[in-house]
Short mmCIF file of C-alpha atoms in Angstrom, two decimals:
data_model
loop_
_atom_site.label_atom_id
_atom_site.label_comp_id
_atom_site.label_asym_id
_atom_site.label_seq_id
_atom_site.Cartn_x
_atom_site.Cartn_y
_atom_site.Cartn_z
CA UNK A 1010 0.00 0.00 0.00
CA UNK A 1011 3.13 2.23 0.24
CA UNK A 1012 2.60 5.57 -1.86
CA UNK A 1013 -1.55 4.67 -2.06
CA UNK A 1014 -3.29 7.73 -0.34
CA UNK A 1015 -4.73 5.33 2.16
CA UNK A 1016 -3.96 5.86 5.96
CA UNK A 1017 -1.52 2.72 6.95
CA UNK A 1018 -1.77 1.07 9.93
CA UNK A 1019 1.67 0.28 12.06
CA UNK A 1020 2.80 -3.39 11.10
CA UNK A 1021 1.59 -5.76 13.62
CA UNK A 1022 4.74 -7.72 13.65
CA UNK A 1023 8.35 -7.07 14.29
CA UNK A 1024 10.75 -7.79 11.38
CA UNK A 1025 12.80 -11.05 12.05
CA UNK A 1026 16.73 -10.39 12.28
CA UNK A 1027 19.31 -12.85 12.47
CA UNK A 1028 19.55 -11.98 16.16
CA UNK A 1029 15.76 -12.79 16.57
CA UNK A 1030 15.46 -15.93 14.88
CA UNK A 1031 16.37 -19.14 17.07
CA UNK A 1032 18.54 -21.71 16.28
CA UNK A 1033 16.63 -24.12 18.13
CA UNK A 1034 12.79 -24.68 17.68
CA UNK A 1035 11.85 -21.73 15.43
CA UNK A 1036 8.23 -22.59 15.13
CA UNK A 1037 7.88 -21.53 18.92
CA UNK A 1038 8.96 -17.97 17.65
CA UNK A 1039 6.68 -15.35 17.25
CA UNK A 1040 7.20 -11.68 16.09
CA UNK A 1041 3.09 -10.81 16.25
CA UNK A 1042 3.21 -7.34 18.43
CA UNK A 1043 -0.29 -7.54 20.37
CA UNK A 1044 1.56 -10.80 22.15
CA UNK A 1045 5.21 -9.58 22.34
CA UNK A 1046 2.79 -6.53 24.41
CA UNK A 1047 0.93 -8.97 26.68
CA UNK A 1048 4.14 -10.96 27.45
CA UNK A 1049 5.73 -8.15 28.62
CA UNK A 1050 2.48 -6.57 30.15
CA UNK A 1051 2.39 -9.52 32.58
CA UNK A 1052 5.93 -9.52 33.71
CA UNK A 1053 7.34 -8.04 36.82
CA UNK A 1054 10.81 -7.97 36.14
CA UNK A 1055 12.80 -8.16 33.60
CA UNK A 1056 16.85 -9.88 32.92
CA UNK A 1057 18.72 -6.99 31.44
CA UNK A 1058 21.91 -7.62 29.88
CA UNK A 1059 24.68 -5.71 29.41
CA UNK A 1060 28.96 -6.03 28.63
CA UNK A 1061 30.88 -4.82 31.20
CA UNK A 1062 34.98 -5.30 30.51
CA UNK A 1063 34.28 -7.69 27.70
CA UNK A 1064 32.04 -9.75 30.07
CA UNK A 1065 28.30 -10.11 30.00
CA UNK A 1066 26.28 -9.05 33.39
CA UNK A 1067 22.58 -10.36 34.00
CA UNK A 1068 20.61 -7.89 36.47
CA UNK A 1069 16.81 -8.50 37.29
CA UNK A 1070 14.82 -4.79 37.64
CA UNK A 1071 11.72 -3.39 37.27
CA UNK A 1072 10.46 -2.23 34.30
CA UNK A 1073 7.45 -0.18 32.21
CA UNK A 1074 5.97 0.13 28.65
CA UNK A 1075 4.91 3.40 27.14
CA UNK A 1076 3.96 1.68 23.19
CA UNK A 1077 6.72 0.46 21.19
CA UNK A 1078 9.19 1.59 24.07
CA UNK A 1079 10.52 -0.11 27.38
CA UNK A 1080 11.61 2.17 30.87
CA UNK A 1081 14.18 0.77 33.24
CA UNK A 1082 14.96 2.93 36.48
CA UNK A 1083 16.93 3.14 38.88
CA UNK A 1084 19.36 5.02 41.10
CA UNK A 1085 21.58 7.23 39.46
CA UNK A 1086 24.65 5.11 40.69
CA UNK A 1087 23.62 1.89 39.53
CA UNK A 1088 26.08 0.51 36.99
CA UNK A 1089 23.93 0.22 33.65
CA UNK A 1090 22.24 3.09 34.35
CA UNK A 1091 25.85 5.13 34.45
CA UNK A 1092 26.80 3.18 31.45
CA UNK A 1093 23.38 3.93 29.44
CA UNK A 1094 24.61 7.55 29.76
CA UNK A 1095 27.61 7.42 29.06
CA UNK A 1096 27.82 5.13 26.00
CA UNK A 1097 27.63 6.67 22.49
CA UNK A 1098 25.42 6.05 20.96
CA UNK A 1099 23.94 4.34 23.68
CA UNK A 1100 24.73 0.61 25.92
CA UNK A 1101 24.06 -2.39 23.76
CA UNK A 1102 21.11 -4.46 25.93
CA UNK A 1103 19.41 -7.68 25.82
CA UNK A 1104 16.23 -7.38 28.33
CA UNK A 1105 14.64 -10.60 28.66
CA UNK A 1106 11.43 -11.55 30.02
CA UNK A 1107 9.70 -14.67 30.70
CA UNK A 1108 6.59 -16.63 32.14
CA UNK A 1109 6.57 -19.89 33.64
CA UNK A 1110 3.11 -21.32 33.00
CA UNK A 1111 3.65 -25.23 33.50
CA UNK A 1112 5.62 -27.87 34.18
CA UNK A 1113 5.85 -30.81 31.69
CA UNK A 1114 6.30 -34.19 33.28
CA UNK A 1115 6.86 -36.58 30.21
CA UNK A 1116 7.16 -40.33 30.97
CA UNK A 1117 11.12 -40.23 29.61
CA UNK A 1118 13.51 -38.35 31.57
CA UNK A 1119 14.85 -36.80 27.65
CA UNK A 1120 10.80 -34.99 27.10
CA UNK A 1121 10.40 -33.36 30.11
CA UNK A 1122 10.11 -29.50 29.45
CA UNK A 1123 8.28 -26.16 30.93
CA UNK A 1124 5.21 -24.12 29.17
CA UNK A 1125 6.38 -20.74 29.12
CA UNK A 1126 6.36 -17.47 27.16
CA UNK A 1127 9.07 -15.74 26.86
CA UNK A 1128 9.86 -12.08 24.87
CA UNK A 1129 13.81 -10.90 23.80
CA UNK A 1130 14.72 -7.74 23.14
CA UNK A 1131 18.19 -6.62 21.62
CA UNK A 1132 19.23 -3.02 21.15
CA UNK A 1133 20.57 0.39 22.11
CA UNK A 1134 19.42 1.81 25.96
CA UNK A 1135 19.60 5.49 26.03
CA UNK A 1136 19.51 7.45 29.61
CA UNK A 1137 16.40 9.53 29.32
CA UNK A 1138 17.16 13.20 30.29
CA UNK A 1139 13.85 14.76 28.96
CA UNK A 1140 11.98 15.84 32.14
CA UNK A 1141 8.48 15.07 31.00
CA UNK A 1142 9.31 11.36 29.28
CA UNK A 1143 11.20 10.65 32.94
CA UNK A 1144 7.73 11.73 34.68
CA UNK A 1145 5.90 9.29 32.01
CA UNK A 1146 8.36 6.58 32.44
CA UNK A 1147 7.80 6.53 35.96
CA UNK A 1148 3.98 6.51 35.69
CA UNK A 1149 4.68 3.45 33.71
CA UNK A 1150 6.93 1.63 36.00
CA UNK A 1151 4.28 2.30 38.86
CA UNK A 1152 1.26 0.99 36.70
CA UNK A 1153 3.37 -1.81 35.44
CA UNK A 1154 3.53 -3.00 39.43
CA UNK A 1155 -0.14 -2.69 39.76
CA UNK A 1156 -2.16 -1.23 36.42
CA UNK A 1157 -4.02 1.72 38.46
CA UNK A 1158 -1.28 2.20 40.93
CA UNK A 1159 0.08 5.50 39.71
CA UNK A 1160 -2.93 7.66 40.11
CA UNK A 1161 -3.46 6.01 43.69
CA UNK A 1162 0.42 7.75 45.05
CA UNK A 1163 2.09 10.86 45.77
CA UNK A 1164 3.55 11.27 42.46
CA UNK A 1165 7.48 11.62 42.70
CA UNK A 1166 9.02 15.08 43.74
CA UNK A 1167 11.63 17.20 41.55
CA UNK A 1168 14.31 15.70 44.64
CA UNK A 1169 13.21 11.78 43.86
CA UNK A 1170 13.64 13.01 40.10
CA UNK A 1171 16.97 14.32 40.24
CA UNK A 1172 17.86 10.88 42.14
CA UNK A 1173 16.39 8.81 39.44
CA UNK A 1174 17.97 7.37 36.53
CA UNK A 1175 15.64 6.32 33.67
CA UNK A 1176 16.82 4.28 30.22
CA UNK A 1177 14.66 3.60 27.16
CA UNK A 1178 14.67 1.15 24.89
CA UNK A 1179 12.54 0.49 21.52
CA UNK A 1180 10.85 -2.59 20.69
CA UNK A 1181 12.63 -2.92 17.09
CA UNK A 1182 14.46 -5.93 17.44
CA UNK A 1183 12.27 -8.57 19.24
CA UNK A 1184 10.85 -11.79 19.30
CA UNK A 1185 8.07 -13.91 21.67
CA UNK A 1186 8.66 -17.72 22.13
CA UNK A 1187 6.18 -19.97 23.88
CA UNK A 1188 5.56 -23.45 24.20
CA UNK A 1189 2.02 -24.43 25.58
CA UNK A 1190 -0.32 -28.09 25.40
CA UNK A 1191 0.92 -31.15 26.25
CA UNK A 1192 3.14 -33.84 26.87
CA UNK A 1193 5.01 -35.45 23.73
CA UNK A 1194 6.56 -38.96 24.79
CA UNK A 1195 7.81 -41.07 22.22
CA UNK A 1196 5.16 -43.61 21.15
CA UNK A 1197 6.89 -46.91 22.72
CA UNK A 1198 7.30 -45.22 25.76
CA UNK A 1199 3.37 -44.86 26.27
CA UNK A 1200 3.00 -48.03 27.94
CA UNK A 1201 5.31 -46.72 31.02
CA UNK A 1202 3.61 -46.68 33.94
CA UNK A 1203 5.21 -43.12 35.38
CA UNK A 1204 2.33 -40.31 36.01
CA UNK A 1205 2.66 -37.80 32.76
CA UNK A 1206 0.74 -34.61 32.14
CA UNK A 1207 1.41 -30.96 33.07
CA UNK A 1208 1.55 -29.17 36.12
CA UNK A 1209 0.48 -25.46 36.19
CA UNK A 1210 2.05 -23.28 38.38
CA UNK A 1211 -0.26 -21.16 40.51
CA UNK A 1212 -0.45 -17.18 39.34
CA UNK A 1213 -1.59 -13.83 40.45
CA UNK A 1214 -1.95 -12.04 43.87
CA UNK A 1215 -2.18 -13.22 47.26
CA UNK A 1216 -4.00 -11.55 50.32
CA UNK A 1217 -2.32 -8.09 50.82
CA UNK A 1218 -0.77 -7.51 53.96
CA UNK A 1219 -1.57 -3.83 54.78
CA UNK A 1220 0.98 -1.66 56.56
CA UNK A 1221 0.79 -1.33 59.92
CA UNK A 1222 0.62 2.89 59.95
CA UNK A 1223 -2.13 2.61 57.51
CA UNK A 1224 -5.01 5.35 58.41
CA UNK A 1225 -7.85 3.92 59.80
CA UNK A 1226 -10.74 3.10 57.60
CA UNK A 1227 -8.42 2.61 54.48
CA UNK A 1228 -9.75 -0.15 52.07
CA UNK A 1229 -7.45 -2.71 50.05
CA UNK A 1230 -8.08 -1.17 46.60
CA UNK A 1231 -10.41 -3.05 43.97
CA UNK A 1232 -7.52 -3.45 41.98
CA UNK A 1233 -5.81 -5.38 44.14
CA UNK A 1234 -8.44 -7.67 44.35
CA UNK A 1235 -7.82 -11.19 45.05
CA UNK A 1236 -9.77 -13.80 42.26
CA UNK B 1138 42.39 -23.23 61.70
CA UNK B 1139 45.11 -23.65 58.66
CA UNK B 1140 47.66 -25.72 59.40
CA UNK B 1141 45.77 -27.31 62.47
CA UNK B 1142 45.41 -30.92 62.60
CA UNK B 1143 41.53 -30.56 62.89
CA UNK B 1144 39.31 -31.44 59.96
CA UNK B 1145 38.75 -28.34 58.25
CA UNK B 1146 34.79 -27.73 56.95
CA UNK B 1147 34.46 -25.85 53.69
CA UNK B 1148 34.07 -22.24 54.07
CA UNK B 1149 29.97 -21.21 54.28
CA UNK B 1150 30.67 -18.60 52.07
CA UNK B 1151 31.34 -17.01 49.24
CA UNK B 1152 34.30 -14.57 48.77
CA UNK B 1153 33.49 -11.31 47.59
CA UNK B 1154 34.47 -9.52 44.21
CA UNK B 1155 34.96 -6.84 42.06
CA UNK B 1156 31.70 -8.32 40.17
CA UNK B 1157 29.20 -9.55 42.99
CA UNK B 1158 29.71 -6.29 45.11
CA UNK B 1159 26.58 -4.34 44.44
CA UNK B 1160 26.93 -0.62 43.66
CA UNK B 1161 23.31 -0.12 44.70
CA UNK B 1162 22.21 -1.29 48.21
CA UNK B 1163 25.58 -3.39 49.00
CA UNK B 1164 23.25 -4.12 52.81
CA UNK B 1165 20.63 -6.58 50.54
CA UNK B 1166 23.99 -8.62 49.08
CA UNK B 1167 24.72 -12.12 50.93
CA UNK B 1168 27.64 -14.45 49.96
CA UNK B 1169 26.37 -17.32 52.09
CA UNK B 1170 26.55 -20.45 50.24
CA UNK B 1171 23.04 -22.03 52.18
CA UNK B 1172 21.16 -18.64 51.43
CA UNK B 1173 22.90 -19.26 47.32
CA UNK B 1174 21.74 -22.55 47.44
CA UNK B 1175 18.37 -22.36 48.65
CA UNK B 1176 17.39 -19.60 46.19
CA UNK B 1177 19.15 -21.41 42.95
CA UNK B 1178 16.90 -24.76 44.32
CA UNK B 1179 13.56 -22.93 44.27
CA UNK B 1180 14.20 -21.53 40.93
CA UNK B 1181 12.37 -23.07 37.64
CA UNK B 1182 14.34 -20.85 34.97
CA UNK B 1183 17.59 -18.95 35.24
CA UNK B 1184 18.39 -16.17 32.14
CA UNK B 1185 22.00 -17.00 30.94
CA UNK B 1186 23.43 -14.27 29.47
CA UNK B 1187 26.62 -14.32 27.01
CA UNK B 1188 28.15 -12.35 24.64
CA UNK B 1189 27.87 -12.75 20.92
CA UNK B 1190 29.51 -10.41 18.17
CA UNK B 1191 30.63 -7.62 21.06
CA UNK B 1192 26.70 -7.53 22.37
CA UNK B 1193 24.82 -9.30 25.15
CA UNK B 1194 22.76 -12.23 24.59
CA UNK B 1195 19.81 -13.18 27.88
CA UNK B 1196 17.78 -16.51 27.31
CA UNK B 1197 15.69 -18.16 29.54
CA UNK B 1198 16.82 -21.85 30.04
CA UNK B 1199 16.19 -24.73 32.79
CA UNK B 1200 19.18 -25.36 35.13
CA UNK B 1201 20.06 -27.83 37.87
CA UNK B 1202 22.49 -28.03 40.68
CA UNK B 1203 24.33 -30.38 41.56
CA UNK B 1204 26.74 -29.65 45.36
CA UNK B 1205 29.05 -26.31 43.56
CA UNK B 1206 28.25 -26.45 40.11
CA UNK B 1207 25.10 -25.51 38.05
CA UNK B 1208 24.25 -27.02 34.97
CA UNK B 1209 22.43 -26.37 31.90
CA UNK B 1210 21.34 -28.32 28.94
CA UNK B 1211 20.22 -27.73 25.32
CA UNK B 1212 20.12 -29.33 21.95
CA UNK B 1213 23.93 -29.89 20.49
CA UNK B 1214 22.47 -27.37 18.17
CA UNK B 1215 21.64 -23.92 20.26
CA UNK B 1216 23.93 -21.29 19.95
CA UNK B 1217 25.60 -20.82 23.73
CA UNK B 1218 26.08 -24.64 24.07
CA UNK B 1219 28.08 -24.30 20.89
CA UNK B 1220 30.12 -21.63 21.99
CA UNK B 1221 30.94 -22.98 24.91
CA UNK B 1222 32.48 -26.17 23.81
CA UNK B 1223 34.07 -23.90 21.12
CA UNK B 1224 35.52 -21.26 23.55
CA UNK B 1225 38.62 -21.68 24.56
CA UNK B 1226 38.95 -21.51 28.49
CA UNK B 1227 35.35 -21.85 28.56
CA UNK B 1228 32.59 -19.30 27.76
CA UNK B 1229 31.78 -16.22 29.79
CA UNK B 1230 28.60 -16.38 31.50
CA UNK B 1231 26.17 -14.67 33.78
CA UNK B 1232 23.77 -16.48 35.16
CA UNK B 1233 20.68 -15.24 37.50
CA UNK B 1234 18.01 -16.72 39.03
CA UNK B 1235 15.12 -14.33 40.42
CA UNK B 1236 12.43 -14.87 42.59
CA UNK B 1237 9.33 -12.18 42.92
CA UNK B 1238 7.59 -12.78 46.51
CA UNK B 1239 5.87 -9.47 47.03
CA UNK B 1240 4.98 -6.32 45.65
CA UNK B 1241 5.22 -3.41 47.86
CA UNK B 1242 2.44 -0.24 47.50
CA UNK B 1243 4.24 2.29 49.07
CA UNK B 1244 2.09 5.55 49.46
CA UNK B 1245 4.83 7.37 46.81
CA UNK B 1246 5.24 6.22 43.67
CA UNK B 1247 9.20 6.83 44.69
CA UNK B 1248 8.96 4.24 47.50
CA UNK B 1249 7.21 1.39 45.20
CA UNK B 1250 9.47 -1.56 45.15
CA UNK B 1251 9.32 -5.69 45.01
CA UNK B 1252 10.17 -8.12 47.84
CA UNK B 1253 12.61 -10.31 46.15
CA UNK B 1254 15.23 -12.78 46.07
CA UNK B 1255 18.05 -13.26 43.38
CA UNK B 1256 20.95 -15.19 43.03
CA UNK B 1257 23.91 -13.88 40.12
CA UNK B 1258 26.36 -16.23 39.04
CA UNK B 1259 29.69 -15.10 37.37
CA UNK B 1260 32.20 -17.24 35.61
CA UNK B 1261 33.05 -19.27 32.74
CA UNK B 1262 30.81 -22.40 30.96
CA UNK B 1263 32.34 -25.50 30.41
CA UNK B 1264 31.06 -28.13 28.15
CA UNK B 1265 30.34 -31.48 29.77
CA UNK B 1266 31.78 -34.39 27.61
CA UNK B 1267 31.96 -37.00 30.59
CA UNK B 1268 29.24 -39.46 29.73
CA UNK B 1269 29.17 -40.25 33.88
CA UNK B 1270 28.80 -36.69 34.88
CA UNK B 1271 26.22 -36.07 31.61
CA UNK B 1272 23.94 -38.68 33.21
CA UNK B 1273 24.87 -36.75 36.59
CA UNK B 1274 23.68 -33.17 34.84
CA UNK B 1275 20.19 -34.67 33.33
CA UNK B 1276 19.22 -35.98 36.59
CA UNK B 1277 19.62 -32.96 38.74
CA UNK B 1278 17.89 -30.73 35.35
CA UNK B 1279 15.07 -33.03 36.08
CA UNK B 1280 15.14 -33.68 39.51
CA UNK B 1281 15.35 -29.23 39.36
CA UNK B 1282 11.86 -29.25 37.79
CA UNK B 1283 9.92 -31.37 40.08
CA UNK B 1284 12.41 -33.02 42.90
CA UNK B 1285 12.25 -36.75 43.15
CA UNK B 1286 11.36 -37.09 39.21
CA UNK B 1287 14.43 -38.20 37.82
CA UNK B 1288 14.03 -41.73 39.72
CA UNK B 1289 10.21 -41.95 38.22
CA UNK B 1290 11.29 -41.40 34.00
CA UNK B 1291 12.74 -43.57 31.93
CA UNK B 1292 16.18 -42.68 31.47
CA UNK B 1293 18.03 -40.81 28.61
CA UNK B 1294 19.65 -43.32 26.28
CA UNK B 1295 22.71 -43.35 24.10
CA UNK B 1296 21.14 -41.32 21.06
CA UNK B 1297 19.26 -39.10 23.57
CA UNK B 1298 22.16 -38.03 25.47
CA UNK B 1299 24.39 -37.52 22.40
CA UNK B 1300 21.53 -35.17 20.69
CA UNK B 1301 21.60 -33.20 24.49
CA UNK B 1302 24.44 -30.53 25.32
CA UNK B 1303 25.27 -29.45 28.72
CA UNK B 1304 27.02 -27.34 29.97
CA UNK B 1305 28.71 -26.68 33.32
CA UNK B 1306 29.28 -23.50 35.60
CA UNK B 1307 31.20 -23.52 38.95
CA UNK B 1308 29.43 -22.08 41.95
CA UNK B 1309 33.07 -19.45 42.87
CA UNK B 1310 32.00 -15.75 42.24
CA UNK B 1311 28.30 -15.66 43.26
CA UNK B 1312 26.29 -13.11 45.19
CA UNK B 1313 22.60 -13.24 46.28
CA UNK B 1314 20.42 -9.94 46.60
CA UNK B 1315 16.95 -9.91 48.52
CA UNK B 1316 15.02 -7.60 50.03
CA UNK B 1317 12.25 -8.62 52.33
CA UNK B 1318 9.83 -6.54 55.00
CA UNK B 1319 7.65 -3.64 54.47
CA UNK B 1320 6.80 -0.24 53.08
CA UNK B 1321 9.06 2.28 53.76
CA UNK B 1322 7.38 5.50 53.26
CA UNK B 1323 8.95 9.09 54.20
CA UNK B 1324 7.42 10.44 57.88
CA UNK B 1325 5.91 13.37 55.88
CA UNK B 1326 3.63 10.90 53.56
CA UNK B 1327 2.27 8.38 56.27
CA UNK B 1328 -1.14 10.80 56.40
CA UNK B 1329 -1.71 10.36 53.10
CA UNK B 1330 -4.53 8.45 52.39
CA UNK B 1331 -3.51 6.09 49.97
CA UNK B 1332 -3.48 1.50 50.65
CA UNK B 1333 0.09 0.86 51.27
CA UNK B 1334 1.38 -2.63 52.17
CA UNK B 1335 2.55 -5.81 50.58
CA UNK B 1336 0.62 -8.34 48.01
CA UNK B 1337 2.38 -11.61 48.21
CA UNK B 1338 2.62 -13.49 44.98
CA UNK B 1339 1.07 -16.76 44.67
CA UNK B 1340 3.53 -19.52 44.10
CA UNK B 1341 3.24 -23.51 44.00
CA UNK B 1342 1.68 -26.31 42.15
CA UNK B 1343 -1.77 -26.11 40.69
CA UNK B 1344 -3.61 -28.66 40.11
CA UNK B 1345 -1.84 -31.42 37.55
CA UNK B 1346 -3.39 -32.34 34.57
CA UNK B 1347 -2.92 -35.81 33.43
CA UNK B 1348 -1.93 -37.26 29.85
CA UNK B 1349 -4.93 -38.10 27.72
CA UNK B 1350 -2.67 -41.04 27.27
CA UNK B 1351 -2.40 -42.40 31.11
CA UNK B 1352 -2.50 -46.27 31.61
CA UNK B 1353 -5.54 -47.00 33.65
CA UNK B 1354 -4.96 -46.62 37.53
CA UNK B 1355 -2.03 -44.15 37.31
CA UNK B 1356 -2.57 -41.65 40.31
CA UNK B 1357 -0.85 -38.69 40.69
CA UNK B 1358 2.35 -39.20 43.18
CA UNK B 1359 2.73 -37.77 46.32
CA UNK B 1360 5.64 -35.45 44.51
CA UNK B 1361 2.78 -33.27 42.87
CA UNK B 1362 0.58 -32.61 45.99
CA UNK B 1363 -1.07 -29.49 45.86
CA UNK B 1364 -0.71 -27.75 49.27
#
């Protein structure tokens, strides 16, 4: 549709790059955007990678979504944060995040395996210095946490601002894998008499413990709901 | 004790370097080798991070532990099981494991944070071409998933172990990171009238869901009780 006069719609799928296609089981790749969203949506942190002296580091941290772009803060010391600034044009990442869902119990030791869902991302961080993006970046980190959650606090002060470090990356260079269903034994081992099947790990919140100092009368929000 | 005649235990921790000292809140590290343990045995996934052509590489992969050493398996075919039985010493690796027990609603957005426990592993991957300690490896992977397992599967055989990689990592420069307790809020905020407190994740077994395929009879074992 390129040159038509007809509005275009973004592409609902990331290109593939040689960095995003796997080796190993490719038809458990996916590069549809709505699910490399809801992946990360459901997350609560994140593995982000980064070289330090020729050697790779592996930090778990927070993280938000504002679109097609991902917000990592932290203090202004912390080491890829520092290194986000300072690198030009900005600190090769990986950020990796990923969903246990079930564990496969196959009657051979060789088949047993994990339902998960999983979502890569490879490019350049960037420290974020604009005022305004920091401010929305933090919204997002909050509402990550708890969707809702921003609104309900005292939103951060200019002194919690200057102390904060916030780097962006884009969702240009990503891929989903997954693996869901069932157990797949090899046929002559169907006859063994080992249990088989999948067990799903439980999600989601627990009772909330409220803090002691709470004011009196104040209600455990609806969206902290237990199901 | 060096040097004494008395039997010497191995140290319960351990040392301290360059790498595992935290820039950020150095008071939520731990080097103790029970606390290490403990957090690496509860974990389903670690992220293994590498680097390929100068940039970093996370994946999610299954582990298992064996006394001081961690392993991980693949096909002979994925990418940082191939490098490591190319590299020459071994392959540099970082490899974390991260639990998420809480999240804690602090009245400021600034004070949100997550109860958590993580465990960062430093050093370089081996590959494992000892048939004995192979066999060794695939046990504790699947004895890692559900504890007890490996005894109740069939066993790899000879073309199923030689179409499995695995890798080994040394338990030397390690660190864990946790941070546990409550909201802390600044005096000033404590009137505000916002929830504050923790919401404990739900973790543990669901229910299991058999193979279509079960022989007649076959009842879940004890392994997979649902507390």
């Amino acid at each position: 549709m390129q040159g038509s006069a007809q509005p275009t719609t973004p592409p609902a799928a990331y290109t593939p790059t040689d960095r995003t296609v796997p080796t190993r089981a490719p038809q458990r790749a996916s590069y549809d955007k709505a699910l490399v969203h809801a992946i990360l949506d459901e997350g609560y942190v994140c593995h982000l990678g980064f070289v330090r002296d020729g050697v790779p580091v592996v930090l778990p941290t927070l993280y938000g979504r504002v679109g097609e772009t991902l917000y990592v803060h932290g203090s202004t010391g912390s080491r890829p944060l520092r290194m986000a600034g300072q690198a030009d044009p900005g600190l090769p990442v990986c950020l990796t995040v990923t969903h246990v869902d079930g564990l496969v119990l196959a009657r051979s030791a060789f088949h047993h395996s994990m339902n998960y869902r999983s979502v890569v991302v490879h490019g350049l961080a960037y420290d974020v210095t604009d005022p305004e993006e920091k401010r929305t970046a933090l919204d997002a980190l909050v509402d990550h946490v708890v969707p809702g959650r921003a609104a309900d606090s005292r939103p951060a002060n200019k002194k919690e601002l200057a102390a904060t470090a916030v780097i962006r990356l884009d969702l240009n260079e990503v891929s989903a894998k997954s693996r869901t269903g069932g157990v797949n034994d090899e046929p002559e081992d169907l006859a063994l008499p080992h249990w088989a099947g999948v067990v799903p790990l439980r999600k989601g919140y627990d009772t909330p413990v409220p803090d002691a100092g709470l004011l009196p009368g104040t209600e455990v929000p609806d969206y902290l709901a237990v199901p």
